[in-house]
Amino acid sequence: MRFRSREQAGQELAVRLLEWASSGDLANVTVLALPRGGVPVGAEIARAMRVPLDVLVVRKIGVPGSPEVGIGAIAGDDPPVFDRTGLRIMDLSEDRLGPEVARERVELHRREQLYRGGRPAADVRGHSVVVVDDGLATGITARAALRHLRRREPLRLTLAVPVCGHGTAAALRHEADDVVALFQPQHLRSVGEWYTDFHQVSDEEVLAALRELHPAG
């Protein structure tokens, strides 16, 4: 195990990001965490850097009959981002995944309302945005998040995760200006293997972090 908890992982990531900030590479920073698991990591980074924390809700699109297998993802009201190679291998079409996309879109909007309570999404134009998750295997949710944010014209777009598959990190460098991953194993079977405590983060934990670290409280 590499990390005791998501909090420890966030503290280690914060050290790396603070070095960048002190050199002037990161300015006017906003931390956007992918809920739920990315929030405890992002909260530690926001505390250390003394910058705002907000969430960007992204939902994975699962394979019919095997929802734990991610074949795509959605962010905001953007069109789905699909793993094209995976679609071909599984002989799936975007049309066949329409019901899954619709269900996840409903859940995405439910969580946005829960976490924001009607508050608008963070204005990232001209900001250095740090997108945080607790780890990435395929990276499809991060890809959807980064493409969604890129259209909103941030000053700089950085993806920061404690652990990320080596090939996934390489691919995501085409989506972000910077990818910071403390560990990049060649073969990442599951993110949870890299944590001693990998409990399912609750909505209450997400809301508590936002009450503490979001400017609107």
Tab-separated table of C-alpha atoms in Angstrom:
chain	number	residue	atom	x	y	z
A	1	MET	CA	0.000	0.000	0.000
A	2	ARG	CA	1.346	3.438	-0.934
A	3	PHE	CA	-1.143	5.699	0.906
A	4	ARG	CA	-2.810	5.368	4.285
A	5	SER	CA	-5.796	7.415	3.152
A	6	ARG	CA	-7.021	9.878	0.551
A	7	GLU	CA	-6.111	12.670	2.960
A	8	GLN	CA	-2.472	11.576	3.097
A	9	ALA	CA	-2.396	11.277	-0.690
A	10	GLY	CA	-3.739	14.826	-0.980
A	11	GLN	CA	-1.085	16.130	1.381
A	12	GLU	CA	1.664	14.536	-0.714
A	13	LEU	CA	0.204	15.965	-3.903
A	14	ALA	CA	-0.035	19.391	-2.265
A	15	VAL	CA	3.719	19.407	-1.629
A	16	ARG	CA	4.362	18.959	-5.349
A	17	LEU	CA	1.830	21.599	-6.354
A	18	LEU	CA	3.101	24.122	-3.804
A	19	GLU	CA	6.534	23.863	-5.407
A	20	TRP	CA	4.988	24.816	-8.751
A	21	ALA	CA	3.050	27.681	-7.210
A	22	SER	CA	6.146	29.075	-5.503
A	23	SER	CA	7.958	29.087	-8.858
A	24	GLY	CA	5.146	31.061	-10.473
A	25	ASP	CA	3.949	28.207	-12.690
A	26	LEU	CA	0.537	28.176	-11.010
A	27	ALA	CA	-1.335	31.397	-10.309
A	28	ASN	CA	-4.937	32.276	-9.442
A	29	VAL	CA	-5.609	28.623	-8.595
A	30	THR	CA	-8.977	26.888	-8.245
A	31	VAL	CA	-9.138	23.241	-7.173
A	32	LEU	CA	-11.916	21.173	-8.748
A	33	ALA	CA	-12.365	17.706	-7.256
A	34	LEU	CA	-14.242	14.846	-8.915
A	35	PRO	CA	-16.760	13.553	-6.362
A	36	ARG	CA	-16.923	11.619	-4.434
A	37	GLY	CA	-13.464	10.060	-4.044
A	38	GLY	CA	-11.516	13.037	-5.307
A	39	VAL	CA	-12.944	15.418	-2.712
A	40	PRO	CA	-10.845	14.368	0.339
A	41	VAL	CA	-7.739	14.546	-1.871
A	42	GLY	CA	-8.683	17.929	-3.306
A	43	ALA	CA	-9.610	19.309	0.112
A	44	GLU	CA	-6.071	18.729	1.395
A	45	ILE	CA	-4.628	20.464	-1.661
A	46	ALA	CA	-6.992	23.442	-1.280
A	47	ARG	CA	-6.114	23.773	2.430
A	48	ALA	CA	-2.381	23.643	1.795
A	49	MET	CA	-2.511	26.115	-1.080
A	50	ARG	CA	-5.152	28.307	0.605
A	51	VAL	CA	-7.314	28.348	-2.506
A	52	PRO	CA	-11.002	27.619	-3.189
A	53	LEU	CA	-12.353	24.089	-3.546
A	54	ASP	CA	-15.298	23.167	-5.728
A	55	VAL	CA	-16.549	19.984	-7.348
A	56	LEU	CA	-16.980	18.970	-10.960
A	57	VAL	CA	-19.522	16.175	-11.178
A	58	VAL	CA	-18.641	13.579	-13.790
A	59	ARG	CA	-20.491	10.308	-14.283
A	60	LYS	CA	-19.119	7.097	-15.735
A	61	ILE	CA	-21.097	5.308	-18.448
A	62	GLY	CA	-21.014	1.581	-17.771
A	63	VAL	CA	-21.311	-1.385	-20.093
A	64	PRO	CA	-24.870	-2.797	-20.146
A	65	GLY	CA	-24.975	-5.686	-17.696
A	66	SER	CA	-21.558	-4.744	-16.259
A	67	PRO	CA	-21.981	-1.165	-14.971
A	68	GLU	CA	-18.657	-1.294	-13.108
A	69	VAL	CA	-16.845	-1.417	-16.475
A	70	GLY	CA	-16.519	2.164	-17.716
A	71	ILE	CA	-16.902	2.665	-21.456
A	72	GLY	CA	-17.607	6.411	-21.400
A	73	ALA	CA	-18.324	9.426	-19.218
A	74	ILE	CA	-20.302	12.673	-19.147
A	75	ALA	CA	-19.622	16.096	-17.626
A	76	GLY	CA	-22.171	18.895	-17.455
A	77	ASP	CA	-24.490	18.870	-20.445
A	78	ASP	CA	-21.680	17.938	-22.827
A	79	PRO	CA	-22.033	14.993	-25.217
A	80	PRO	CA	-20.649	11.715	-23.842
A	81	VAL	CA	-16.965	10.926	-24.203
A	82	PHE	CA	-16.510	7.274	-25.196
A	83	ASP	CA	-13.619	4.845	-25.220
A	84	ARG	CA	-13.706	4.157	-28.954
A	85	THR	CA	-11.389	1.175	-28.730
A	86	GLY	CA	-13.532	-0.329	-26.000
A	87	LEU	CA	-16.698	0.183	-28.053
A	88	ARG	CA	-15.171	-1.743	-30.966
A	89	ILE	CA	-13.880	-4.561	-28.762
A	90	MET	CA	-17.268	-4.992	-27.061
A	91	ASP	CA	-19.211	-4.500	-30.291
A	92	LEU	CA	-21.194	-1.647	-28.783
A	93	SER	CA	-22.672	1.435	-30.425
A	94	GLU	CA	-23.371	4.848	-28.939
A	95	ASP	CA	-27.074	4.379	-29.689
A	96	ARG	CA	-27.205	1.184	-27.626
A	97	LEU	CA	-25.725	3.091	-24.689
A	98	GLY	CA	-28.409	5.776	-24.860
A	99	PRO	CA	-30.388	4.481	-21.842
A	100	GLU	CA	-27.221	4.321	-19.712
A	101	VAL	CA	-26.309	7.879	-20.723
A	102	ALA	CA	-29.799	9.127	-19.858
A	103	ARG	CA	-29.741	7.485	-16.420
A	104	GLU	CA	-26.326	8.884	-15.585
A	105	ARG	CA	-27.355	12.347	-16.791
A	106	VAL	CA	-30.217	12.327	-14.275
A	107	GLU	CA	-27.860	11.256	-11.480
A	108	LEU	CA	-25.305	13.901	-12.514
A	109	HIS	CA	-27.884	16.668	-12.248
A	110	ARG	CA	-29.118	15.284	-8.912
A	111	ARG	CA	-25.621	15.419	-7.455
A	112	GLU	CA	-24.952	18.885	-8.870
A	113	GLN	CA	-28.080	20.138	-7.126
A	114	LEU	CA	-27.138	18.360	-3.903
A	115	TYR	CA	-23.570	19.663	-3.792
A	116	ARG	CA	-24.241	23.163	-5.103
A	117	GLY	CA	-27.800	23.829	-3.978
A	118	GLY	CA	-28.402	26.008	-7.020
A	119	ARG	CA	-25.003	27.702	-6.836
A	120	PRO	CA	-23.482	28.118	-10.333
A	121	ALA	CA	-20.420	26.193	-11.436
A	122	ALA	CA	-17.055	27.782	-10.716
A	123	ASP	CA	-15.974	30.421	-13.226
A	124	VAL	CA	-12.616	29.060	-14.394
A	125	ARG	CA	-11.886	31.511	-17.200
A	126	GLY	CA	-8.404	32.922	-16.595
A	127	HIS	CA	-7.738	30.592	-13.648
A	128	SER	CA	-5.153	27.889	-13.165
A	129	VAL	CA	-7.451	24.926	-12.578
A	130	VAL	CA	-6.247	21.826	-10.747
A	131	VAL	CA	-8.515	18.839	-11.422
A	132	VAL	CA	-8.201	16.203	-8.679
A	133	ASP	CA	-9.261	12.575	-8.306
A	134	ASP	CA	-8.130	9.810	-5.961
A	135	GLY	CA	-6.660	7.762	-8.818
A	136	LEU	CA	-7.199	6.816	-12.442
A	137	ALA	CA	-7.277	3.474	-14.174
A	138	THR	CA	-8.761	4.022	-17.659
A	139	GLY	CA	-8.996	7.795	-17.216
A	140	ILE	CA	-12.299	8.139	-19.081
A	141	THR	CA	-13.919	10.300	-16.368
A	142	ALA	CA	-10.876	12.580	-16.230
A	143	ARG	CA	-10.938	12.900	-20.024
A	144	ALA	CA	-14.568	14.051	-19.938
A	145	ALA	CA	-13.789	16.509	-17.130
A	146	LEU	CA	-10.778	17.998	-18.888
A	147	ARG	CA	-12.584	18.452	-22.199
A	148	HIS	CA	-15.502	20.084	-20.409
A	149	LEU	CA	-13.185	22.527	-18.663
A	150	ARG	CA	-11.031	23.271	-21.699
A	151	ARG	CA	-14.057	24.781	-23.425
A	152	ARG	CA	-14.421	27.200	-20.493
A	153	GLU	CA	-11.001	28.755	-21.233
A	154	PRO	CA	-8.908	28.247	-18.104
A	155	LEU	CA	-5.497	29.871	-17.970
A	156	ARG	CA	-3.865	26.500	-17.266
A	157	LEU	CA	-5.355	23.044	-16.813
A	158	THR	CA	-3.556	20.618	-14.507
A	159	LEU	CA	-4.639	17.084	-13.650
A	160	ALA	CA	-3.373	15.946	-10.234
A	161	VAL	CA	-3.848	12.398	-8.923
A	162	PRO	CA	-1.999	10.221	-6.416
A	163	VAL	CA	-1.830	7.219	-8.752
A	164	CYS	CA	-2.494	6.754	-12.458
A	165	GLY	CA	-1.722	3.990	-14.911
A	166	HIS	CA	1.357	4.846	-16.967
A	167	GLY	CA	-0.415	4.596	-20.320
A	168	THR	CA	-3.395	6.550	-19.043
A	169	ALA	CA	-1.167	9.386	-17.816
A	170	ALA	CA	0.548	9.542	-21.209
A	171	ALA	CA	-2.789	9.726	-23.029
A	172	LEU	CA	-4.186	12.438	-20.739
A	173	ARG	CA	-1.223	14.708	-21.444
A	174	HIS	CA	-3.013	15.455	-24.723
A	175	GLU	CA	-5.974	16.792	-22.723
A	176	ALA	CA	-4.276	18.727	-19.895
A	177	ASP	CA	-1.415	21.205	-19.852
A	178	ASP	CA	0.163	19.218	-17.004
A	179	VAL	CA	-0.408	15.781	-15.490
A	180	VAL	CA	0.885	15.289	-11.940
A	181	ALA	CA	0.723	11.659	-10.780
A	182	LEU	CA	2.843	10.615	-7.807
A	183	PHE	CA	2.864	6.983	-8.945
A	184	GLN	CA	2.449	5.706	-12.503
A	185	PRO	CA	2.547	1.896	-12.436
A	186	GLN	CA	2.755	0.070	-15.744
A	187	HIS	CA	-0.171	-2.161	-14.774
A	188	LEU	CA	-2.791	-0.607	-12.509
A	189	ARG	CA	-5.434	-3.193	-11.633
A	190	SER	CA	-7.467	-1.019	-9.258
A	191	VAL	CA	-7.028	2.332	-7.537
A	192	GLY	CA	-8.150	0.851	-4.208
A	193	GLU	CA	-5.052	-1.364	-4.033
A	194	TRP	CA	-2.985	1.778	-3.478
A	195	TYR	CA	-4.802	2.734	-0.250
A	196	THR	CA	-5.034	1.178	3.197
A	197	ASP	CA	-8.318	3.036	3.792
A	198	PHE	CA	-10.399	3.243	0.617
A	199	HIS	CA	-13.872	3.598	2.106
A	200	GLN	CA	-16.700	4.909	-0.031
A	201	VAL	CA	-16.823	8.677	0.456
A	202	SER	CA	-20.281	9.879	1.492
A	203	ASP	CA	-22.275	12.864	0.315
A	204	GLU	CA	-21.949	14.230	3.852
A	205	GLU	CA	-18.135	14.245	3.555
A	206	VAL	CA	-18.362	16.088	0.243
A	207	LEU	CA	-20.721	18.697	1.666
A	208	ALA	CA	-18.581	19.197	4.775
A	209	ALA	CA	-15.511	19.898	2.620
A	210	LEU	CA	-17.423	22.389	0.499
A	211	ARG	CA	-18.807	24.167	3.562
A	212	GLU	CA	-15.251	24.611	4.832
A	213	LEU	CA	-13.362	25.407	1.638
A	214	HIS	CA	-15.766	26.886	-0.890
A	215	PRO	CA	-15.974	30.703	-0.789
A	216	ALA	CA	-19.774	30.550	-0.547
A	217	GLY	CA	-19.568	28.124	2.370
